[in-house]
PDB file of C-alpha atoms in Angstrom:
ATOM      1  CA  MET M 157     273.093 150.964 123.674  1.00  0.00           C
ATOM      2  CA  THR M 158     270.134 150.023 121.410  1.00  0.00           C
ATOM      3  CA  TYR M 159     270.283 149.141 117.522  1.00  0.00           C
ATOM      4  CA  LYS M 160     266.249 148.913 117.031  1.00  0.00           C
ATOM      5  CA  TRP M 161     267.076 152.252 114.450  1.00  0.00           C
ATOM      6  CA  GLN M 162     269.116 150.531 111.744  1.00  0.00           C
ATOM      7  CA  LEU M 163     266.888 148.199 110.219  1.00  0.00           C
ATOM      8  CA  PRO M 164     264.376 151.265 109.396  1.00  0.00           C
ATOM      9  CA  LEU M 165     267.240 153.361 108.943  1.00  0.00           C
ATOM     10  CA  GLY M 166     268.691 150.693 105.896  1.00  0.00           C
ATOM     11  CA  ILE M 167     265.140 150.316 104.674  1.00  0.00           C
ATOM     12  CA  GLY M 168     264.578 154.131 104.291  1.00  0.00           C
ATOM     13  CA  LEU M 169     268.000 154.617 102.520  1.00  0.00           C
ATOM     14  CA  ILE M 170     267.420 151.509 100.337  1.00  0.00           C
ATOM     15  CA  ALA M 171     263.661 152.667  99.430  1.00  0.00           C
ATOM     16  CA  THR M 172     264.575 156.147  98.473  1.00  0.00           C
ATOM     17  CA  CYS M 173     267.925 154.756  96.293  1.00  0.00           C
ATOM     18  CA  VAL M 174     265.670 152.405  94.151  1.00  0.00           C
ATOM     19  CA  PHE M 175     263.236 155.270  93.997  1.00  0.00           C
ATOM     20  CA  TRP M 176     265.920 157.546  92.897  1.00  0.00           C
ATOM     21  CA  SER M 177     267.771 155.274  90.175  1.00  0.00           C
ATOM     22  CA  ALA M 178     264.026 154.411  88.787  1.00  0.00           C
ATOM     23  CA  ARG M 179     263.532 158.305  88.146  1.00  0.00           C
ATOM     24  CA  ARG M 180     266.800 158.493  86.142  1.00  0.00           C
ATOM     25  CA  VAL M 181     267.229 157.260  82.590  1.00  0.00           C
ATOM     26  CA  PRO M 182     269.218 153.977  82.280  1.00  0.00           C
ATOM     27  CA  ALA M 183     272.644 154.321  80.382  1.00  0.00           C
ATOM     28  CA  GLU M 184     272.465 152.455  77.104  1.00  0.00           C
ATOM     29  CA  PRO M 185     275.300 151.687  74.356  1.00  0.00           C
ATOM     30  CA  VAL M 186     275.586 155.422  72.944  1.00  0.00           C
ATOM     31  CA  GLN M 187     276.448 153.945  69.822  1.00  0.00           C
ATOM     32  CA  GLU M 188     273.260 152.926  69.212  1.00  0.00           C
ATOM     33  CA  ARG M 189     271.882 156.536  69.618  1.00  0.00           C
ATOM     34  CA  ILE M 190     270.211 158.470  66.721  1.00  0.00           C
ATOM     35  CA  VAL M 191     271.312 161.961  66.858  1.00  0.00           C
ATOM     36  CA  ARG M 192     270.422 164.007  64.188  1.00  0.00           C
ATOM     37  CA  LEU M 193     270.251 167.840  63.255  1.00  0.00           C
ATOM     38  CA  ALA M 194     267.573 170.699  61.807  1.00  0.00           C
ATOM     39  CA  GLU M 195     268.189 173.578  60.142  1.00  0.00           C
ATOM     40  CA  LEU M 196     265.166 174.995  59.190  1.00  0.00           C
ATOM     41  CA  GLU M 197     263.913 178.591  58.444  1.00  0.00           C
ATOM     42  CA  ILE M 198     260.357 179.668  59.674  1.00  0.00           C
ATOM     43  CA  ASP M 199     258.153 182.596  57.918  1.00  0.00           C
ATOM     44  CA  ALA M 200     258.940 185.591  59.468  1.00  0.00           C
ATOM     45  CA  ALA M 201     254.942 186.054  60.125  1.00  0.00           C
ATOM     46  CA  HIS M 202     255.161 182.811  61.589  1.00  0.00           C
ATOM     47  CA  VAL M 203     257.760 182.959  64.149  1.00  0.00           C
ATOM     48  CA  GLU M 204     256.228 182.984  67.026  1.00  0.00           C
ATOM     49  CA  ALA M 205     253.195 181.100  66.557  1.00  0.00           C
ATOM     50  CA  TYR M 206     256.290 178.394  65.291  1.00  0.00           C
ATOM     51  CA  LYS M 207     257.902 178.601  68.384  1.00  0.00           C
ATOM     52  CA  ALA M 208     254.759 177.623  70.344  1.00  0.00           C
ATOM     53  CA  ALA M 209     254.407 174.661  68.385  1.00  0.00           C
ATOM     54  CA  LEU M 210     257.267 173.446  68.610  1.00  0.00           C
ATOM     55  CA  LYS M 211     257.605 173.976  72.346  1.00  0.00           C
ATOM     56  CA  GLU M 212     254.713 171.885  73.068  1.00  0.00           C
ATOM     57  CA  GLU M 213     255.948 169.416  70.719  1.00  0.00           C
ATOM     58  CA  ILE M 214     259.234 168.928  72.451  1.00  0.00           C
ATOM     59  CA  GLU M 215     257.627 168.974  75.948  1.00  0.00           C
ATOM     60  CA  THR M 216     255.221 166.336  74.509  1.00  0.00           C
ATOM     61  CA  SER M 217     257.578 164.279  73.252  1.00  0.00           C
ATOM     62  CA  ILE M 218     260.256 164.642  76.203  1.00  0.00           C
ATOM     63  CA  GLY M 219     257.407 163.992  78.699  1.00  0.00           C
ATOM     64  CA  VAL M 220     255.416 160.521  77.229  1.00  0.00           C
ATOM     65  CA  GLU M 221     258.379 158.613  74.958  1.00  0.00           C
ATOM     66  CA  PRO M 222     260.881 156.673  76.630  1.00  0.00           C
ATOM     67  CA  GLY M 223     263.113 156.941  73.580  1.00  0.00           C
ATOM     68  CA  VAL M 224     263.204 160.863  73.032  1.00  0.00           C
ATOM     69  CA  LEU M 225     266.130 161.804  75.204  1.00  0.00           C
ATOM     70  CA  THR M 226     266.989 165.471  73.805  1.00  0.00           C
ATOM     71  CA  LEU M 227     265.304 168.100  72.110  1.00  0.00           C
ATOM     72  CA  TYR M 228     267.360 171.049  72.136  1.00  0.00           C
ATOM     73  CA  ALA M 229     265.799 174.095  69.985  1.00  0.00           C
ATOM     74  CA  VAL M 230     267.831 177.173  69.514  1.00  0.00           C
ATOM     75  CA  SER M 231     267.404 179.874  66.987  1.00  0.00           C
ATOM     76  CA  ILE M 232     270.418 181.999  65.522  1.00  0.00           C
ATOM     77  CA  LYS M 233     271.179 185.424  67.547  1.00  0.00           C
ATOM     78  CA  GLY M 234     270.127 187.845  65.803  1.00  0.00           C
ATOM     79  CA  HIS M 235     267.707 185.605  63.312  1.00  0.00           C
ATOM     80  CA  PRO M 236     264.662 184.564  65.009  1.00  0.00           C
ATOM     81  CA  GLU M 237     263.580 182.864  62.153  1.00  0.00           C
ATOM     82  CA  GLN M 238     266.641 180.566  61.627  1.00  0.00           C
ATOM     83  CA  ILE M 239     265.862 177.303  63.757  1.00  0.00           C
ATOM     84  CA  ARG M 240     268.341 174.956  64.894  1.00  0.00           C
ATOM     85  CA  LEU M 241     267.376 171.604  66.292  1.00  0.00           C
ATOM     86  CA  PHE M 242     269.790 169.180  67.749  1.00  0.00           C
ATOM     87  CA  GLU M 243     267.845 165.712  68.722  1.00  0.00           C
ATOM     88  CA  VAL M 244     268.975 162.640  70.498  1.00  0.00           C
ATOM     89  CA  TYR M 245     266.962 159.243  70.569  1.00  0.00           C
ATOM     90  CA  ARG M 246     267.909 155.974  72.190  1.00  0.00           C
ATOM     91  CA  ASP M 247     268.241 154.099  69.094  1.00  0.00           C
ATOM     92  CA  ALA M 248     266.398 153.783  65.834  1.00  0.00           C
ATOM     93  CA  ASP M 249     263.234 152.431  66.819  1.00  0.00           C
ATOM     94  CA  ALA M 250     262.836 155.193  69.377  1.00  0.00           C
ATOM     95  CA  TYR M 251     263.315 157.458  66.429  1.00  0.00           C
ATOM     96  CA  LYS M 252     260.683 155.493  64.168  1.00  0.00           C
ATOM     97  CA  MET M 253     258.180 155.700  67.005  1.00  0.00           C
ATOM     98  CA  HIS M 254     258.677 159.215  67.558  1.00  0.00           C
ATOM     99  CA  LEU M 255     258.329 159.742  63.678  1.00  0.00           C
ATOM    100  CA  GLN M 256     255.089 158.207  63.958  1.00  0.00           C
ATOM    101  CA  SER M 257     253.422 159.666  67.138  1.00  0.00           C
ATOM    102  CA  ALA M 258     250.429 161.704  67.128  1.00  0.00           C
ATOM    103  CA  HIS M 259     251.945 164.716  68.928  1.00  0.00           C
ATOM    104  CA  PHE M 260     254.597 164.630  65.667  1.00  0.00           C
ATOM    105  CA  LYS M 261     251.836 164.511  62.855  1.00  0.00           C
ATOM    106  CA  LYS M 262     250.156 167.068  64.706  1.00  0.00           C
ATOM    107  CA  TYR M 263     253.248 169.628  64.928  1.00  0.00           C
ATOM    108  CA  LYS M 264     254.438 168.490  61.202  1.00  0.00           C
ATOM    109  CA  ASP M 265     250.553 169.651  60.103  1.00  0.00           C
ATOM    110  CA  LEU M 266     250.505 172.574  62.335  1.00  0.00           C
ATOM    111  CA  THR M 267     253.938 174.013  61.444  1.00  0.00           C
ATOM    112  CA  ALA M 268     253.619 173.239  57.254  1.00  0.00           C
ATOM    113  CA  ASN M 269     252.559 176.529  56.265  1.00  0.00           C
ATOM    114  CA  MET M 270     255.124 178.197  58.665  1.00  0.00           C
ATOM    115  CA  VAL M 271     258.432 176.366  57.726  1.00  0.00           C
ATOM    116  CA  ARG M 272     260.351 177.890  54.770  1.00  0.00           C
ATOM    117  CA  SER M 273     262.581 175.464  54.268  1.00  0.00           C
ATOM    118  CA  LEU M 274     264.284 172.177  56.410  1.00  0.00           C
ATOM    119  CA  ARG M 275     267.288 170.220  56.324  1.00  0.00           C
ATOM    120  CA  LEU M 276     267.741 167.497  58.295  1.00  0.00           C
ATOM    121  CA  ILE M 277     271.478 166.331  58.555  1.00  0.00           C
ATOM    122  CA  GLU M 278     271.914 162.442  59.753  1.00  0.00           C
ATOM    123  CA  THR M 279     275.170 162.351  62.039  1.00  0.00           C
ATOM    124  CA  GLU M 280     277.134 160.241  63.893  1.00  0.00           C
ATOM    125  CA  PRO M 281     277.886 160.756  67.303  1.00  0.00           C
ATOM    126  CA  VAL M 282     281.556 161.426  68.705  1.00  0.00           C
ATOM    127  CA  LEU M 283     281.122 161.841  72.164  1.00  0.00           C
ATOM    128  CA  LEU M 284     278.015 163.312  73.957  1.00  0.00           C
ATOM    129  CA  GLY M 285     279.168 164.978  76.777  1.00  0.00           C
ATOM    130  CA  SER M 286     277.093 165.861  79.514  1.00  0.00           C
ATOM    131  CA  LYS M 287     276.458 167.135  83.077  1.00  0.00           C
ATOM    132  CA  TYR M 288     273.469 164.982  83.446  1.00  0.00           C
ATOM    133  CA  HIS M 289     274.139 161.626  82.587  1.00  0.00           C
TER     134      HIS M 289
ATOM    135  CA  MET J  90     251.820 148.981 118.482  1.00  0.00           C
ATOM    136  CA  THR J  91     255.074 150.839 118.427  1.00  0.00           C
ATOM    137  CA  TYR J  92     256.165 153.697 116.456  1.00  0.00           C
ATOM    138  CA  LYS J  93     259.975 153.532 116.931  1.00  0.00           C
ATOM    139  CA  TRP J  94     260.403 152.951 114.125  1.00  0.00           C
ATOM    140  CA  GLN J  95     259.215 156.276 112.371  1.00  0.00           C
ATOM    141  CA  LEU J  96     261.712 158.688 113.400  1.00  0.00           C
ATOM    142  CA  PRO J  97     264.793 156.662 111.719  1.00  0.00           C
ATOM    143  CA  LEU J  98     263.315 155.711 108.392  1.00  0.00           C
ATOM    144  CA  GLY J  99     261.996 159.391 108.043  1.00  0.00           C
ATOM    145  CA  ILE J 100     265.422 160.382 108.711  1.00  0.00           C
ATOM    146  CA  GLY J 101     266.657 158.259 106.348  1.00  0.00           C
ATOM    147  CA  LEU J 102     264.330 159.169 103.726  1.00  0.00           C
ATOM    148  CA  ILE J 103     265.533 162.762 104.466  1.00  0.00           C
ATOM    149  CA  ALA J 104     269.076 162.360 103.906  1.00  0.00           C
ATOM    150  CA  THR J 105     268.997 160.385 101.282  1.00  0.00           C
ATOM    151  CA  CYS J 106     267.142 162.708  99.522  1.00  0.00           C
ATOM    152  CA  VAL J 107     269.241 165.567 100.366  1.00  0.00           C
ATOM    153  CA  PHE J 108     272.355 163.562  98.954  1.00  0.00           C
ATOM    154  CA  TRP J 109     270.600 163.059  95.736  1.00  0.00           C
ATOM    155  CA  SER J 110     269.582 166.379  95.304  1.00  0.00           C
ATOM    156  CA  ALA J 111     272.921 167.645  95.925  1.00  0.00           C
ATOM    157  CA  ARG J 112     274.355 165.131  92.891  1.00  0.00           C
ATOM    158  CA  ARG J 113     271.853 166.889  90.371  1.00  0.00           C
ATOM    159  CA  VAL J 114     272.729 170.010  89.031  1.00  0.00           C
ATOM    160  CA  PRO J 115     270.755 172.836  90.311  1.00  0.00           C
ATOM    161  CA  ALA J 116     267.511 174.366  87.882  1.00  0.00           C
ATOM    162  CA  GLU J 117     268.608 177.474  87.095  1.00  0.00           C
ATOM    163  CA  PRO J 118     266.637 179.968  84.647  1.00  0.00           C
ATOM    164  CA  VAL J 119     267.060 178.511  81.069  1.00  0.00           C
ATOM    165  CA  GLN J 120     267.152 182.269  80.247  1.00  0.00           C
ATOM    166  CA  GLU J 121     270.805 183.003  81.097  1.00  0.00           C
ATOM    167  CA  ARG J 122     272.263 179.645  79.461  1.00  0.00           C
ATOM    168  CA  ILE J 123     274.794 180.263  77.073  1.00  0.00           C
ATOM    169  CA  VAL J 124     274.280 177.783  74.003  1.00  0.00           C
ATOM    170  CA  ARG J 125     276.810 177.827  70.944  1.00  0.00           C
ATOM    171  CA  LEU J 126     277.057 175.822  67.945  1.00  0.00           C
ATOM    172  CA  ALA J 127     280.070 175.385  66.057  1.00  0.00           C
ATOM    173  CA  GLU J 128     280.712 174.050  62.543  1.00  0.00           C
ATOM    174  CA  LEU J 129     284.127 172.607  61.894  1.00  0.00           C
ATOM    175  CA  GLU J 130     286.197 171.298  58.946  1.00  0.00           C
ATOM    176  CA  ILE J 131     288.532 169.395  59.825  1.00  0.00           C
ATOM    177  CA  ASP J 132     291.667 168.174  57.871  1.00  0.00           C
ATOM    178  CA  ALA J 133     291.286 164.496  56.496  1.00  0.00           C
ATOM    179  CA  ALA J 134     294.392 163.558  57.360  1.00  0.00           C
ATOM    180  CA  HIS J 135     294.318 164.571  61.186  1.00  0.00           C
ATOM    181  CA  VAL J 136     290.780 163.489  61.650  1.00  0.00           C
ATOM    182  CA  GLU J 137     291.185 160.827  64.238  1.00  0.00           C
ATOM    183  CA  ALA J 138     293.887 162.797  66.248  1.00  0.00           C
ATOM    184  CA  TYR J 139     291.330 165.583  66.332  1.00  0.00           C
ATOM    185  CA  LYS J 140     288.726 163.610  67.684  1.00  0.00           C
ATOM    186  CA  ALA J 141     291.213 162.162  70.278  1.00  0.00           C
ATOM    187  CA  ALA J 142     291.771 165.645  71.615  1.00  0.00           C
ATOM    188  CA  LEU J 143     288.278 166.475  71.271  1.00  0.00           C
ATOM    189  CA  LYS J 144     287.176 163.989  73.505  1.00  0.00           C
ATOM    190  CA  GLU J 145     289.808 164.687  75.881  1.00  0.00           C
ATOM    191  CA  GLU J 146     288.482 168.642  76.487  1.00  0.00           C
ATOM    192  CA  ILE J 147     284.675 167.239  76.247  1.00  0.00           C
ATOM    193  CA  GLU J 148     285.602 164.632  79.043  1.00  0.00           C
ATOM    194  CA  THR J 149     287.643 167.272  81.184  1.00  0.00           C
ATOM    195  CA  SER J 150     285.438 169.997  80.566  1.00  0.00           C
ATOM    196  CA  ILE J 151     282.476 168.156  81.621  1.00  0.00           C
ATOM    197  CA  GLY J 152     284.491 166.655  84.449  1.00  0.00           C
ATOM    198  CA  VAL J 153     286.003 169.682  86.436  1.00  0.00           C
ATOM    199  CA  GLU J 154     284.114 172.667  85.436  1.00  0.00           C
ATOM    200  CA  PRO J 155     280.603 173.194  87.128  1.00  0.00           C
ATOM    201  CA  GLY J 156     279.161 175.736  84.395  1.00  0.00           C
ATOM    202  CA  VAL J 157     279.865 173.742  81.042  1.00  0.00           C
ATOM    203  CA  LEU J 158     276.699 171.502  80.889  1.00  0.00           C
ATOM    204  CA  THR J 159     276.805 169.845  77.497  1.00  0.00           C
ATOM    205  CA  LEU J 160     279.087 169.569  75.024  1.00  0.00           C
ATOM    206  CA  TYR J 161     277.707 167.167  72.441  1.00  0.00           C
ATOM    207  CA  ALA J 162     280.198 166.625  69.831  1.00  0.00           C
ATOM    208  CA  VAL J 163     278.652 164.543  66.327  1.00  0.00           C
ATOM    209  CA  SER J 164     280.072 164.123  62.871  1.00  0.00           C
ATOM    210  CA  ILE J 165     278.115 164.398  59.477  1.00  0.00           C
ATOM    211  CA  LYS J 166     277.262 161.071  58.370  1.00  0.00           C
ATOM    212  CA  GLY J 167     279.238 160.113  55.504  1.00  0.00           C
ATOM    213  CA  HIS J 168     281.654 163.024  56.269  1.00  0.00           C
ATOM    214  CA  PRO J 169     283.895 162.252  59.514  1.00  0.00           C
ATOM    215  CA  GLU J 170     285.432 165.298  58.859  1.00  0.00           C
ATOM    216  CA  GLN J 171     282.619 167.679  59.082  1.00  0.00           C
ATOM    217  CA  ILE J 172     282.527 168.005  63.069  1.00  0.00           C
ATOM    218  CA  ARG J 173     279.062 169.662  64.433  1.00  0.00           C
ATOM    219  CA  LEU J 174     279.234 170.990  68.460  1.00  0.00           C
ATOM    220  CA  PHE J 175     276.411 171.679  70.374  1.00  0.00           C
ATOM    221  CA  GLU J 176     277.472 173.482  73.626  1.00  0.00           C
ATOM    222  CA  VAL J 177     275.376 174.539  76.808  1.00  0.00           C
ATOM    223  CA  TYR J 178     276.929 176.727  79.679  1.00  0.00           C
ATOM    224  CA  ARG J 179     275.585 177.652  82.656  1.00  0.00           C
ATOM    225  CA  ASP J 180     275.601 181.365  81.954  1.00  0.00           C
ATOM    226  CA  ALA J 181     277.878 183.655  80.818  1.00  0.00           C
ATOM    227  CA  ASP J 182     280.801 183.712  83.260  1.00  0.00           C
ATOM    228  CA  ALA J 183     280.804 180.085  82.913  1.00  0.00           C
ATOM    229  CA  TYR J 184     281.250 180.633  79.235  1.00  0.00           C
ATOM    230  CA  LYS J 185     284.269 182.611  79.899  1.00  0.00           C
ATOM    231  CA  MET J 186     285.773 180.655  82.361  1.00  0.00           C
ATOM    232  CA  HIS J 187     285.998 177.661  79.988  1.00  0.00           C
ATOM    233  CA  LEU J 188     287.620 179.931  77.192  1.00  0.00           C
ATOM    234  CA  GLN J 189     290.273 180.629  79.789  1.00  0.00           C
ATOM    235  CA  SER J 190     290.709 177.031  80.962  1.00  0.00           C
ATOM    236  CA  ALA J 191     293.824 175.186  80.537  1.00  0.00           C
ATOM    237  CA  HIS J 192     292.508 172.287  79.135  1.00  0.00           C
ATOM    238  CA  PHE J 193     290.729 174.531  75.989  1.00  0.00           C
ATOM    239  CA  LYS J 194     293.667 176.302  75.609  1.00  0.00           C
ATOM    240  CA  LYS J 195     295.582 173.156  75.331  1.00  0.00           C
ATOM    241  CA  TYR J 196     292.782 171.915  72.874  1.00  0.00           C
ATOM    242  CA  LYS J 197     293.414 175.011  71.058  1.00  0.00           C
ATOM    243  CA  ASP J 198     297.105 174.373  70.356  1.00  0.00           C
ATOM    244  CA  LEU J 199     296.715 170.788  69.853  1.00  0.00           C
ATOM    245  CA  THR J 200     294.150 171.423  67.272  1.00  0.00           C
ATOM    246  CA  ALA J 201     295.305 174.430  65.588  1.00  0.00           C
ATOM    247  CA  ASN J 202     297.276 172.491  62.390  1.00  0.00           C
ATOM    248  CA  MET J 203     294.333 170.010  62.073  1.00  0.00           C
ATOM    249  CA  VAL J 204     290.918 172.459  61.311  1.00  0.00           C
ATOM    250  CA  ARG J 205     290.698 173.812  58.038  1.00  0.00           C
ATOM    251  CA  SER J 206     287.812 175.908  58.989  1.00  0.00           C
ATOM    252  CA  LEU J 207     285.744 176.882  62.125  1.00  0.00           C
ATOM    253  CA  ARG J 208     282.436 178.682  62.283  1.00  0.00           C
ATOM    254  CA  LEU J 209     281.051 179.261  65.736  1.00  0.00           C
ATOM    255  CA  ILE J 210     277.391 180.187  65.952  1.00  0.00           C
ATOM    256  CA  GLU J 211     275.876 182.317  68.893  1.00  0.00           C
ATOM    257  CA  THR J 212     271.772 181.102  69.529  1.00  0.00           C
ATOM    258  CA  GLU J 213     268.990 181.948  71.471  1.00  0.00           C
ATOM    259  CA  PRO J 214     267.664 178.998  73.278  1.00  0.00           C
ATOM    260  CA  VAL J 215     264.065 178.419  72.202  1.00  0.00           C
ATOM    261  CA  LEU J 216     263.657 174.924  74.513  1.00  0.00           C
ATOM    262  CA  LEU J 217     266.375 172.826  75.976  1.00  0.00           C
ATOM    263  CA  GLY J 218     263.912 169.858  76.074  1.00  0.00           C
ATOM    264  CA  SER J 219     266.118 166.895  78.016  1.00  0.00           C
ATOM    265  CA  LYS J 220     264.591 163.614  79.311  1.00  0.00           C
ATOM    266  CA  TYR J 221     268.094 164.287  82.087  1.00  0.00           C
ATOM    267  CA  HIS J 222     267.128 167.493  83.215  1.00  0.00           C
TER     268      HIS J 222
END
């Protein structure tokens, strides 16, 4: 009986675990999370252009900012001009960095004339339950 | 030069990838997602009891229901009796199953006298951007 395969098999398992763990967002205390809601009314004539700008802003923020954890955007059924956002940032610093980012400023400039009203709501997390984290 | 280590190393890598992939929630078309918002006002005298019941309901739903993907609960800053929920279900069937589950019914019974008002808002996803999925 030979055991020559055990060392490389073990190295393979460990290397892959390390790789996958690095891909996952590290767990931090939920108490530090910044969770913000936004309620927007969009000019009906610009709903599609607004959604395109919003999608680009979300994809870029999630893609390049390590502290932007969740940007969920929905419209109210039957009222496509009524947009609701649920935003989770890792902590206060991550939130500040997001507001100063070039892609966020671009989104704000692009959509300034499309947004009829904007209400930002600061919140305290009760529980952020998710299958994903 | 020997290549004996390559097969077990490869098996190790593949086995670990399969294992980790199985742990992740499979990607499904976001169009099928059911996303619901809820706005609740809780009787000020029962806020803590309500939060405890809500947390238990969220933990159980996320833990045992494969189709309950996200249940984010927050209170509005400075208004702990104002609760906002952002709920994502895999599809319409998963949403129906959740409403019929024993733990959801228990939560509804427990909190019936704590909730002063409840507004459910059906939505259409624009983009559910997340670091986690």
